[in-house]
Structures are given as C-alpha cells and as structure tokens.
Coordinates of N, CA and C in Angstrom, one line a residue:
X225 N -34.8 35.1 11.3 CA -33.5 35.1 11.8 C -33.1 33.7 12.2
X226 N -34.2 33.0 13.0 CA -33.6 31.9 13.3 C -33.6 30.9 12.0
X227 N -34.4 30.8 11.1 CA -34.9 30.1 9.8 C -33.3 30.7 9.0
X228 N -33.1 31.5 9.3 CA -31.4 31.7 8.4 C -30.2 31.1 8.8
X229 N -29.9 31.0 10.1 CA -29.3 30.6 11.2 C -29.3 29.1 11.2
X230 N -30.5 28.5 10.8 CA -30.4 26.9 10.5 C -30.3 26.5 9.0
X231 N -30.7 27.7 8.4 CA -29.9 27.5 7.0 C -28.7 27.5 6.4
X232 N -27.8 28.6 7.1 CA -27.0 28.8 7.2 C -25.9 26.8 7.8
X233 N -26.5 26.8 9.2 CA -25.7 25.4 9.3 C -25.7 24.1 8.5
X234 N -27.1 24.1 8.4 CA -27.3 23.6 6.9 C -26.8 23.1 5.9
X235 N -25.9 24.3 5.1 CA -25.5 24.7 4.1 C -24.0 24.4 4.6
X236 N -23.1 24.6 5.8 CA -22.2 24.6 6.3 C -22.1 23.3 6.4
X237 N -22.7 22.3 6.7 CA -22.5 21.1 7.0 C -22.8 20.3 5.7
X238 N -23.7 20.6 5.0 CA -24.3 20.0 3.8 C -23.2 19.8 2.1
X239 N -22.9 21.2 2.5 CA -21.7 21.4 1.1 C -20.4 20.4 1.6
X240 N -19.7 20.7 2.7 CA -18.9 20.2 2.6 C -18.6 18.2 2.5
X241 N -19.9 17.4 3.2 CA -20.3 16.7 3.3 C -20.5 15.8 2.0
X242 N -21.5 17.0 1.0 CA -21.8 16.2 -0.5 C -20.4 17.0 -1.2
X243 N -19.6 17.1 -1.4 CA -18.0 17.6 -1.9 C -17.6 16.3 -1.1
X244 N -17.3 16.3 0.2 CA -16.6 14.7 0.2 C -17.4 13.3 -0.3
X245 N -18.7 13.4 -0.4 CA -18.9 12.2 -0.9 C -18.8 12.2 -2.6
X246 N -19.4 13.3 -3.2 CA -18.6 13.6 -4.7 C -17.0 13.1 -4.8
X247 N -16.0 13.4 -4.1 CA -15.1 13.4 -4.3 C -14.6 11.7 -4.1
X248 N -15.0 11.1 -2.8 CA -15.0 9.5 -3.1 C -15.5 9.0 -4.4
X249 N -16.2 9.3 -4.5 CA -16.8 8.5 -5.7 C -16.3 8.5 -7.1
X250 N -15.5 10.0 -7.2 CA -15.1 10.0 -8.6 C -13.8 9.4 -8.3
X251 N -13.1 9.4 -7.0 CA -12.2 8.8 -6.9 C -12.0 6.9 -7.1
X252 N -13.3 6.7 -6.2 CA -13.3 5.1 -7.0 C -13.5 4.9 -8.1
X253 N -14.2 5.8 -9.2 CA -14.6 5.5 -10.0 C -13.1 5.4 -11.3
X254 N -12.1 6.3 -11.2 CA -11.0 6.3 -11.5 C -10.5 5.0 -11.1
X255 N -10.5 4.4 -9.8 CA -9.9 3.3 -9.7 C -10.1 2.3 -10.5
X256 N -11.5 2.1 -10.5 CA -12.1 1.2 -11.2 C -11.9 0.9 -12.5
X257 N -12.1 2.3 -13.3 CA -11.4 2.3 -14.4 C -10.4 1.9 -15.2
X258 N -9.0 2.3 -13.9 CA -8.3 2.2 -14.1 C -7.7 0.6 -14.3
X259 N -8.2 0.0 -13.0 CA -7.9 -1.6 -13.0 C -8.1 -2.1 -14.2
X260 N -10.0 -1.3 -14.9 CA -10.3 -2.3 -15.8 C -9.1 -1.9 -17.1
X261 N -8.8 -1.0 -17.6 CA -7.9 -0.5 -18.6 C -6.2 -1.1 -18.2
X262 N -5.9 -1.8 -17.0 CA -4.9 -2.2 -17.1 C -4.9 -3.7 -17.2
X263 N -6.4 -4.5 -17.3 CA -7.0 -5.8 -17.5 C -6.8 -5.7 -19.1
X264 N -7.5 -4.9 -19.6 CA -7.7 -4.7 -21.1 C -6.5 -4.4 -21.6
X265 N -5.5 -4.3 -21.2 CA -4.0 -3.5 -22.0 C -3.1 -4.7 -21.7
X266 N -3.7 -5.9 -20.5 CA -2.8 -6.8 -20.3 C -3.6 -8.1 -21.3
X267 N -4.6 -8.0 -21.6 CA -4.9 -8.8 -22.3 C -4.8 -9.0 -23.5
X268 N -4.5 -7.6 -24.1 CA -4.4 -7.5 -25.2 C -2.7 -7.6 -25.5
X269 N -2.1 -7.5 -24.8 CA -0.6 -7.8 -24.9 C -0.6 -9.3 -24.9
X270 N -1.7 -10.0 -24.3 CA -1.4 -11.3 -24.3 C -1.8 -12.0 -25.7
X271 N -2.8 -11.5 -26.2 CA -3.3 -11.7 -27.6 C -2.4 -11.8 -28.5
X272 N -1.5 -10.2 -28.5 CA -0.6 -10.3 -29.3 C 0.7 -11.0 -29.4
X273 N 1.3 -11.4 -28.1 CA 2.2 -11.9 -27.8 C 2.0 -13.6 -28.5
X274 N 0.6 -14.0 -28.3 CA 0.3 -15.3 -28.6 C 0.3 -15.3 -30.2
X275 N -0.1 -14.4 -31.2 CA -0.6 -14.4 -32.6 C 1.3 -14.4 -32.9
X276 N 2.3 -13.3 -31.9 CA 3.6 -13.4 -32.9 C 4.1 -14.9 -32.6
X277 N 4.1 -15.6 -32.1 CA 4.3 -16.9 -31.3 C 4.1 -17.9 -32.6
X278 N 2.7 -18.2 -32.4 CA 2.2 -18.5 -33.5 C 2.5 -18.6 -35.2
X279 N 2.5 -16.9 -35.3 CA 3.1 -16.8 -36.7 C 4.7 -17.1 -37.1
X280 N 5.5 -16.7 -36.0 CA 7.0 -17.6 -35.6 C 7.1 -18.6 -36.4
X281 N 6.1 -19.9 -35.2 CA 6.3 -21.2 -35.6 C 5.5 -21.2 -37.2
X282 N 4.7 -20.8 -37.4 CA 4.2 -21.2 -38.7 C 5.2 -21.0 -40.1
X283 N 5.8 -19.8 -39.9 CA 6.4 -19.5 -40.9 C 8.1 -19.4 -40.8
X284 N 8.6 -19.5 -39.5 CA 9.5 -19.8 -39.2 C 10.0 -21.4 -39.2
X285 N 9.7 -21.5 -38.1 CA 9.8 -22.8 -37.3 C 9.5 -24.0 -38.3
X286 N 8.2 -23.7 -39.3 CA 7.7 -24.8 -39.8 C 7.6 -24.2 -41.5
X287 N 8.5 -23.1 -41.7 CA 9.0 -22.9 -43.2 C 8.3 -22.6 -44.2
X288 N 6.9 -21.8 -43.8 CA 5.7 -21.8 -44.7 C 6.5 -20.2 -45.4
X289 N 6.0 -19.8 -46.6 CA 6.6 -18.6 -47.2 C 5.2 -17.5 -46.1
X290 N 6.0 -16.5 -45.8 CA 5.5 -15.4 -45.5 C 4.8 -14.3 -46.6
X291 N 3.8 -13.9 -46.8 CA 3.2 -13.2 -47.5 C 3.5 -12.1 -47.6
X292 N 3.3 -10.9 -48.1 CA 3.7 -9.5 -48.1 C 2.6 -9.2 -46.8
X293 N 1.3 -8.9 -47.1 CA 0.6 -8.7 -46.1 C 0.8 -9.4 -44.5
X294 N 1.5 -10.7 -44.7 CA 1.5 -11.0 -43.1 C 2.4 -10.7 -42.3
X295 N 3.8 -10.1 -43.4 CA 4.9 -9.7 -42.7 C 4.7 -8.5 -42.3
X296 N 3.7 -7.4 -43.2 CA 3.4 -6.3 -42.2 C 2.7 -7.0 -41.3
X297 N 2.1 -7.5 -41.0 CA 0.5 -7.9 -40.0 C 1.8 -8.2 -38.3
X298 N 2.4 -9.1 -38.6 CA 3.6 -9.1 -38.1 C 4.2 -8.3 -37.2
X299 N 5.1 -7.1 -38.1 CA 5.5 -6.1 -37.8 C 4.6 -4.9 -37.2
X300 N 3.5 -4.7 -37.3 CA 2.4 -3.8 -36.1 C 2.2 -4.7 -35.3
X301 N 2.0 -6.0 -35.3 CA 1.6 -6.8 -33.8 C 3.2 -6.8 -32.7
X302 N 3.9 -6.4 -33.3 CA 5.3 -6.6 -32.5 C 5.1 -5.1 -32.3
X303 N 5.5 -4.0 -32.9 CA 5.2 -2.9 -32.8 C 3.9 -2.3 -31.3
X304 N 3.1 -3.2 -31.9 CA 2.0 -3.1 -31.0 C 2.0 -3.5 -29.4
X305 N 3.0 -4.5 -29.5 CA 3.3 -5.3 -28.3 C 4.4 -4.4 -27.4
X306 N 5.4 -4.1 -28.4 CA 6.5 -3.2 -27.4 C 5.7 -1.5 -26.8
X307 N 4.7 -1.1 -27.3 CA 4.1 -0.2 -27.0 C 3.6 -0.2 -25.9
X308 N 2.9 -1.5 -25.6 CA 1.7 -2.0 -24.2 C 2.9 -3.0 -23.1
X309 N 4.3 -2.3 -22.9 CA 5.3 -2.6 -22.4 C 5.6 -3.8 -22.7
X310 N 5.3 -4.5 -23.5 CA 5.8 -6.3 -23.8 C 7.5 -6.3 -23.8
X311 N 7.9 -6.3 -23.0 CA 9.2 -5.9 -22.8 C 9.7 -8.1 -22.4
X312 N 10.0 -8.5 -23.5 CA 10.0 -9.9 -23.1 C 11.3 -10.3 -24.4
X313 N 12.3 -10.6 -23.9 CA 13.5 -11.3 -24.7 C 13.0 -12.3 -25.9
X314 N 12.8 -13.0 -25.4 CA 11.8 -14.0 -26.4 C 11.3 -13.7 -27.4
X315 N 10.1 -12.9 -27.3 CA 9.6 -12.1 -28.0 C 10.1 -11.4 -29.0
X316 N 11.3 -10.5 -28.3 CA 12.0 -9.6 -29.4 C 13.0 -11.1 -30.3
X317 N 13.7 -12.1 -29.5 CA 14.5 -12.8 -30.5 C 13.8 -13.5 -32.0
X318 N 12.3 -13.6 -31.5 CA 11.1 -14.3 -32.2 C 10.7 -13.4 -33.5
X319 N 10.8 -11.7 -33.4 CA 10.3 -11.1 -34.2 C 11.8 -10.5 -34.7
X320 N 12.7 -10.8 -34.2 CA 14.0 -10.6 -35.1 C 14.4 -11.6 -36.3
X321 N 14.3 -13.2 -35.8 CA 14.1 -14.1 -36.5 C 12.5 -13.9 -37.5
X322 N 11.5 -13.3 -37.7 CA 10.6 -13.0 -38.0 C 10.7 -12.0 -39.5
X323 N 11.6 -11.3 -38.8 CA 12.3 -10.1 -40.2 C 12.9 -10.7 -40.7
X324 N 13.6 -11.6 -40.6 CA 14.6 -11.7 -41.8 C 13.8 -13.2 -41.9
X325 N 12.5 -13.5 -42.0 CA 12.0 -14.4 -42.9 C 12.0 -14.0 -44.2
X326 N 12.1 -14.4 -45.3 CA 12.1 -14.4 -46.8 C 10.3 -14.1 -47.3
X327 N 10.0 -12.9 -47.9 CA 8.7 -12.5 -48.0 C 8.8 -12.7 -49.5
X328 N 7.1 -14.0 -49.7 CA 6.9 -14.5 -51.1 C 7.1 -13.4 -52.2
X329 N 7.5 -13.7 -53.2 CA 7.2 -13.2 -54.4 C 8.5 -12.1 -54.4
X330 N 9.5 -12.1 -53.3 CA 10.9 -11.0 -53.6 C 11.9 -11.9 -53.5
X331 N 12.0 -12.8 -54.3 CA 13.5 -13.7 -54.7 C 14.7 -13.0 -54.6

C-alpha cells in the first residue's frame, strides 16, 4: 500500500516533469533549426544575387554574346532569387535588362 502510494507520486511528479523537459528541448531544437535554415536561405539568396550581378556585367555591361544555356542559367537564378524573398529593385532592373540581352545564334 505504501510502496503504491510512492509510486503513484512518483509517477505524478515524474511524467509531468520529463513532458516538460521533452517539450523544451524539441522546442529549442526547432529554434535552432530554424535560425540555421534562415542562415542557409540567406546565404543562398546571396550567392544568387552575386552570380546575376556578375552575369549582368559580363554580358551586359561588357557585351559578351549570351549563350542559350546561360540565358536559362540566368533566368532560374532570378526565378530562384524572387522565391527566397530577393525582393530588391536592382536586381529586378538587372534581370530585366538581362532578358532582353540578344541570345547567340538567334539573329
């Protein structure tokens, strides 16, 4: 009787105890994740933001013929960028100017 009696509080204090520590932890662990996935989503917007930049001046700016393949390559890295919120003027004026570059081999 009494051996139930301290199992019982036991169990009363024990469950709800490991439930709140379960529950912090999955909750930092979310945090955690989270930061890291908004590190990784910002970085990669920066990657891309820097390659359309790039490809701009190369084929823009400095008149090189654009290829069939780089004008798609292009066109998903801008695509890619407004997706991961790249919400940046510049950017869009750069990949407007970008389209209406002249792609080799369609005179």
């Amino acid at each position: 009787m009494i051996l139930e009696k301290v199992a019982e509080a036991l169990l009363a204090y024990a469950i709800p105890a490991a439930s709140a520590m379960m529950l912090s932890w999955l909750t930092y662990t979310i945090r955690t994740s989270r930061k890291r996935q908004d590190a990784l989503e910002e970085g990669v917007k920066c990657l891309l933001r820097d390659r359309i930049i790039q490809a701009h001046r190369y084929h823009v700016v400095e008149g090189h013929e654009v290829s069939a393949e780089e004008y798609t390559s292009s066109e998903d890295m801008i695509a890619s960028y407004k997706v991961l919120k790249g919400e940046n003027g510049y950017i869009d004026r750069l990949a407007e100017e970008y389209k209406q570059s002249p792609i080799a081999g369609q005179h």
